[in-house]
Short mmCIF file of C-alpha atoms and ligand atoms in Angstrom, two decimals:
data_model
loop_
_atom_site.label_atom_id
_atom_site.label_comp_id
_atom_site.label_asym_id
_atom_site.label_seq_id
_atom_site.Cartn_x
_atom_site.Cartn_y
_atom_site.Cartn_z
CA MET A 1 -7.61 -15.33 11.04
CA ARG A 2 -10.85 -17.29 11.28
CA THR A 3 -11.41 -17.90 7.57
CA SER A 4 -8.74 -19.46 5.38
CA VAL A 5 -7.45 -16.66 3.20
CA ARG A 6 -4.96 -16.92 0.38
CA ILE A 7 -2.85 -13.96 -0.65
CA ARG A 8 -1.57 -13.95 -4.23
CA PRO A 9 -0.56 -11.51 -6.95
CA GLU A 10 -3.49 -9.92 -8.77
CA VAL A 11 -4.10 -11.02 -12.37
CA GLN A 12 -6.02 -9.20 -15.10
CA ALA A 13 -9.10 -11.35 -14.52
CA ASP A 14 -9.32 -9.88 -10.99
CA TYR A 15 -9.56 -6.24 -12.10
CA GLY A 16 -13.38 -6.11 -12.08
CA ALA A 17 -13.66 -7.71 -8.64
CA VAL A 18 -10.96 -5.41 -7.26
CA PHE A 19 -12.78 -2.35 -8.65
CA ASP A 20 -16.02 -3.43 -6.95
CA LEU A 21 -14.18 -4.20 -3.73
CA ASP A 22 -12.58 -0.73 -3.61
CA VAL A 23 -15.92 0.97 -4.33
CA ALA A 24 -17.54 -1.02 -1.51
CA ALA A 25 -14.71 -0.51 1.00
CA PHE A 26 -14.26 3.22 0.36
CA GLY A 27 -17.88 4.07 -0.39
CA GLY A 28 -17.10 5.68 -3.75
CA ASP A 29 -15.06 5.06 -6.87
CA GLU A 30 -12.15 7.47 -6.26
CA GLU A 31 -9.73 4.81 -4.98
CA ALA A 32 -10.99 2.23 -7.49
CA ARG A 33 -10.12 4.65 -10.30
CA LEU A 34 -6.79 5.44 -8.67
CA VAL A 35 -5.94 1.72 -8.82
CA GLY A 36 -6.79 1.76 -12.54
CA ARG A 37 -4.46 4.72 -13.09
CA ILE A 38 -1.69 3.03 -11.10
CA ARG A 39 -2.00 -0.14 -13.24
CA SER A 40 -1.52 1.87 -16.42
CA SER A 41 1.31 3.98 -15.01
CA GLU A 42 5.01 3.26 -15.35
CA GLY A 43 5.20 2.96 -11.55
CA PHE A 44 3.13 -0.22 -11.60
CA ASP A 45 4.85 -3.43 -10.54
CA PRO A 46 2.35 -6.32 -10.89
CA ARG A 47 4.30 -8.32 -8.31
CA LEU A 48 3.18 -5.75 -5.72
CA SER A 49 -0.54 -5.75 -6.47
CA LEU A 50 -1.92 -8.49 -4.24
CA VAL A 51 -5.38 -9.87 -3.58
CA ALA A 52 -6.75 -11.76 -0.59
CA GLU A 53 -9.04 -14.57 -1.69
CA THR A 54 -11.31 -16.80 0.33
CA GLU A 55 -13.52 -19.49 -1.17
CA GLY A 56 -12.86 -18.11 -4.64
CA ARG A 57 -13.97 -14.61 -3.68
CA ILE A 58 -11.67 -11.58 -3.61
CA VAL A 59 -12.12 -9.88 -0.24
CA GLY A 60 -9.03 -7.69 -0.06
CA HIS A 61 -6.52 -5.86 -2.25
CA ILE A 62 -3.33 -3.87 -1.83
CA VAL A 63 -1.03 -2.18 -4.29
CA LEU A 64 2.43 -0.71 -3.83
CA SER A 65 3.71 1.37 -6.72
CA ARG A 66 6.98 3.08 -7.58
CA ILE A 67 7.47 6.70 -6.66
CA VAL A 68 10.52 8.92 -6.50
CA ILE A 69 12.02 10.97 -3.68
CA GLN A 70 13.32 14.18 -5.23
CA ALA A 71 16.48 15.04 -3.30
CA PRO A 72 18.48 18.16 -4.17
CA ASP A 73 21.16 16.20 -6.04
CA ARG A 74 19.33 13.09 -7.30
CA ASP A 75 16.10 11.12 -7.57
CA VAL A 76 15.81 8.14 -5.23
CA PRO A 77 13.36 5.36 -6.17
CA ALA A 78 10.94 4.10 -3.52
CA LEU A 79 7.39 2.77 -3.20
CA ALA A 80 4.03 4.16 -2.11
CA LEU A 81 1.47 1.98 -0.35
CA ALA A 82 -2.03 2.91 -1.48
CA PRO A 83 -4.69 1.89 -1.39
CA VAL A 84 -5.35 -1.15 0.79
CA ALA A 85 -8.93 -2.32 1.23
CA VAL A 86 -10.84 -5.21 2.76
CA LEU A 87 -14.58 -5.83 2.29
CA SER A 88 -16.38 -4.71 5.44
CA ALA A 89 -17.77 -8.17 6.24
CA PHE A 90 -14.18 -9.44 6.35
CA GLN A 91 -12.58 -6.57 8.30
CA ARG A 92 -11.01 -6.97 11.77
CA MET A 93 -9.93 -10.52 10.94
CA GLY A 94 -6.32 -9.72 10.19
CA ILE A 95 -6.67 -9.70 6.38
CA GLY A 96 -5.56 -6.07 5.99
CA SER A 97 -2.49 -6.72 8.12
CA ALA A 98 -1.72 -9.91 6.21
CA LEU A 99 -1.93 -8.02 2.89
CA ILE A 100 0.36 -5.26 4.17
CA ARG A 101 2.91 -7.74 5.52
CA ALA A 102 2.83 -9.80 2.30
CA ALA A 103 3.29 -6.69 0.14
CA LEU A 104 6.18 -5.43 2.28
CA THR A 105 7.84 -8.85 2.20
CA ALA A 106 7.47 -9.05 -1.58
CA ALA A 107 8.86 -5.52 -1.99
CA ALA A 108 11.85 -6.29 0.22
CA SER A 109 12.59 -9.52 -1.64
CA ILE A 110 12.50 -7.70 -5.00
CA GLY A 111 15.02 -5.24 -3.59
CA TYR A 112 13.07 -2.02 -3.05
CA GLY A 113 14.60 0.17 -0.32
CA ALA A 114 11.69 2.03 1.27
CA VAL A 115 7.92 2.46 1.33
CA PHE A 116 5.85 5.58 2.01
CA VAL A 117 2.28 5.58 3.20
CA LEU A 118 -0.27 8.25 3.88
CA GLY A 119 -2.58 6.70 6.40
CA HIS A 120 -3.87 6.34 9.90
CA PRO A 121 -1.06 7.22 12.33
CA ASP A 122 -2.22 4.54 14.78
CA TYR A 123 -2.43 1.68 12.25
CA TYR A 124 0.83 1.73 10.27
CA PRO A 125 3.40 2.06 13.08
CA GLY A 126 2.55 -1.57 13.88
CA PHE A 127 4.30 -2.45 10.61
CA GLY A 128 7.38 -0.42 11.48
CA CYS A 129 6.31 2.84 9.79
CA VAL A 130 7.55 6.10 11.33
CA PRO A 131 6.83 9.73 10.39
CA ALA A 132 8.71 10.47 7.16
CA SER A 133 9.58 13.89 8.55
CA GLY A 134 12.06 12.12 10.85
CA TYR A 135 14.12 11.43 7.71
CA GLY A 136 13.62 14.94 6.40
CA ILE A 137 11.28 13.68 3.68
CA THR A 138 8.06 15.53 2.95
CA ALA A 139 4.86 14.80 1.03
CA PRO A 140 4.08 16.70 -2.18
CA PHE A 141 0.93 18.09 -0.54
CA SER A 142 0.01 19.37 2.89
CA VAL A 143 -0.58 16.48 5.31
CA SER A 144 -0.45 15.95 9.03
CA ASP A 145 3.08 15.08 10.08
CA ARG A 146 2.09 11.81 11.77
CA ALA A 147 0.02 10.57 8.82
CA PHE A 148 2.81 10.65 6.24
CA MET A 149 5.00 7.70 7.15
CA ALA A 150 8.02 5.86 5.87
CA LEU A 151 9.39 2.36 6.31
CA GLU A 152 12.91 1.30 5.41
CA LEU A 153 12.96 -2.17 3.80
CA VAL A 154 16.72 -1.94 3.62
CA GLU A 155 18.30 -0.53 6.75
CA GLY A 156 19.72 2.92 6.09
CA ALA A 157 17.92 3.28 2.73
CA LEU A 158 16.59 6.70 3.73
CA GLU A 159 19.62 7.94 5.62
CA GLY A 160 21.05 11.16 4.25
CA ILE A 161 18.21 11.65 1.77
CA GLU A 162 16.19 14.80 2.26
CA GLY A 163 13.56 15.67 -0.24
CA THR A 164 9.99 15.50 -1.41
CA VAL A 165 8.12 12.43 -2.58
CA VAL A 166 6.62 12.89 -6.04
C1 COA B 1 -7.97 -0.39 6.79
C2 COA B 1 -8.41 -1.80 6.39
C3 COA B 1 -7.73 -2.20 5.09
C4 COA B 1 -7.96 -2.75 7.52
O1 COA B 1 -8.29 -4.06 7.12
P1 COA B 1 -8.62 -5.19 8.19
O2 COA B 1 -8.58 -6.49 7.50
O3 COA B 1 -9.85 -4.84 8.93
O4 COA B 1 -7.36 -5.02 9.15
P2 COA B 1 -6.92 -5.97 10.31
O5 COA B 1 -7.98 -6.95 10.66
O6 COA B 1 -5.60 -6.49 9.97
O7 COA B 1 -6.84 -4.90 11.48
C5 COA B 1 -5.75 -4.72 12.30
C6 COA B 1 -6.02 -3.54 13.23
O8 COA B 1 -6.33 -2.37 12.50
C7 COA B 1 -7.26 -1.58 13.22
N1 COA B 1 -8.46 -1.44 12.41
C8 COA B 1 -8.81 -2.20 11.35
N2 COA B 1 -9.97 -1.77 10.83
C9 COA B 1 -10.34 -0.71 11.57
C10 COA B 1 -11.44 0.16 11.53
N3 COA B 1 -12.41 0.03 10.60
N4 COA B 1 -11.51 1.15 12.43
C11 COA B 1 -10.55 1.29 13.37
N5 COA B 1 -9.48 0.48 13.47
C12 COA B 1 -9.38 -0.51 12.58
C13 COA B 1 -7.53 -2.28 14.49
O9 COA B 1 -6.64 -1.79 15.46
C14 COA B 1 -7.20 -3.71 14.15
O10 COA B 1 -6.82 -4.41 15.26
P3 COA B 1 -7.93 -5.17 16.17
O11 COA B 1 -8.78 -5.99 15.25
O12 COA B 1 -7.09 -5.98 17.09
O13 COA B 1 -8.69 -4.08 16.84
C15 COA B 1 -9.94 -1.90 6.29
O14 COA B 1 -10.52 -1.43 7.48
C16 COA B 1 -10.53 -1.14 5.10
O15 COA B 1 -10.59 -1.64 3.99
N6 COA B 1 -11.00 0.09 5.34
C17 COA B 1 -11.61 0.89 4.29
C18 COA B 1 -10.58 1.37 3.30
C19 COA B 1 -9.46 2.15 3.95
O16 COA B 1 -9.69 3.06 4.73
N7 COA B 1 -8.20 1.80 3.61
C20 COA B 1 -7.02 2.39 4.21
C21 COA B 1 -6.60 3.63 3.52
S1 COA B 1 -5.76 3.32 1.98
#
């Protein structure tokens, strides 16, 4: 990473900057609004909403939030990774990867078992993600098999669980 970047948990004072960052990175406010809905949902864990900051400016953000895998006999708690964004001028410098790794490390240390992500099938396998279908777990909507991925934070966390993420 060329610039010195600090990754830390998001605080309320960051919300405006994170909104603007998501609008800029995604070219619209859909994901920025999604982040707002996640923050006010019961799935929100503020320890898993992280910002990347350089010279006092927020240049990246990631949030993992709680979801549930509905298996035939029980509900299994897990996390969803979405969205992650880095300002375009700061992309391809490793900030996105650093945010993903920091969020996964934080989630594992809190004790979460698994993370799901809907994303680019060439990007996330680098973090250990594999198609969720390999575990028999499906998305609640129609998606390409390779794009809906899962990562066990605790080995075996997804073994023997077949169901749909809600
Ligand atoms: C996806 C995103 C967060 C990656 O952030 P980043 O800081 O650029 O990521 P990194 O520098 O860690 O990139 C690591 C690798 O990802 C891939 N990658 C990153 N950005 C890419 C892009 N725009 N197009 C294609 N591949 C890309 C590359 O393989 C890159 O490795 P390389 O630099 O050796 O080629 C960033 O591009 C972004 O904010 N995009 C817009 C929002 C978005 O689509 N978010 C993901 C869906 S939730």
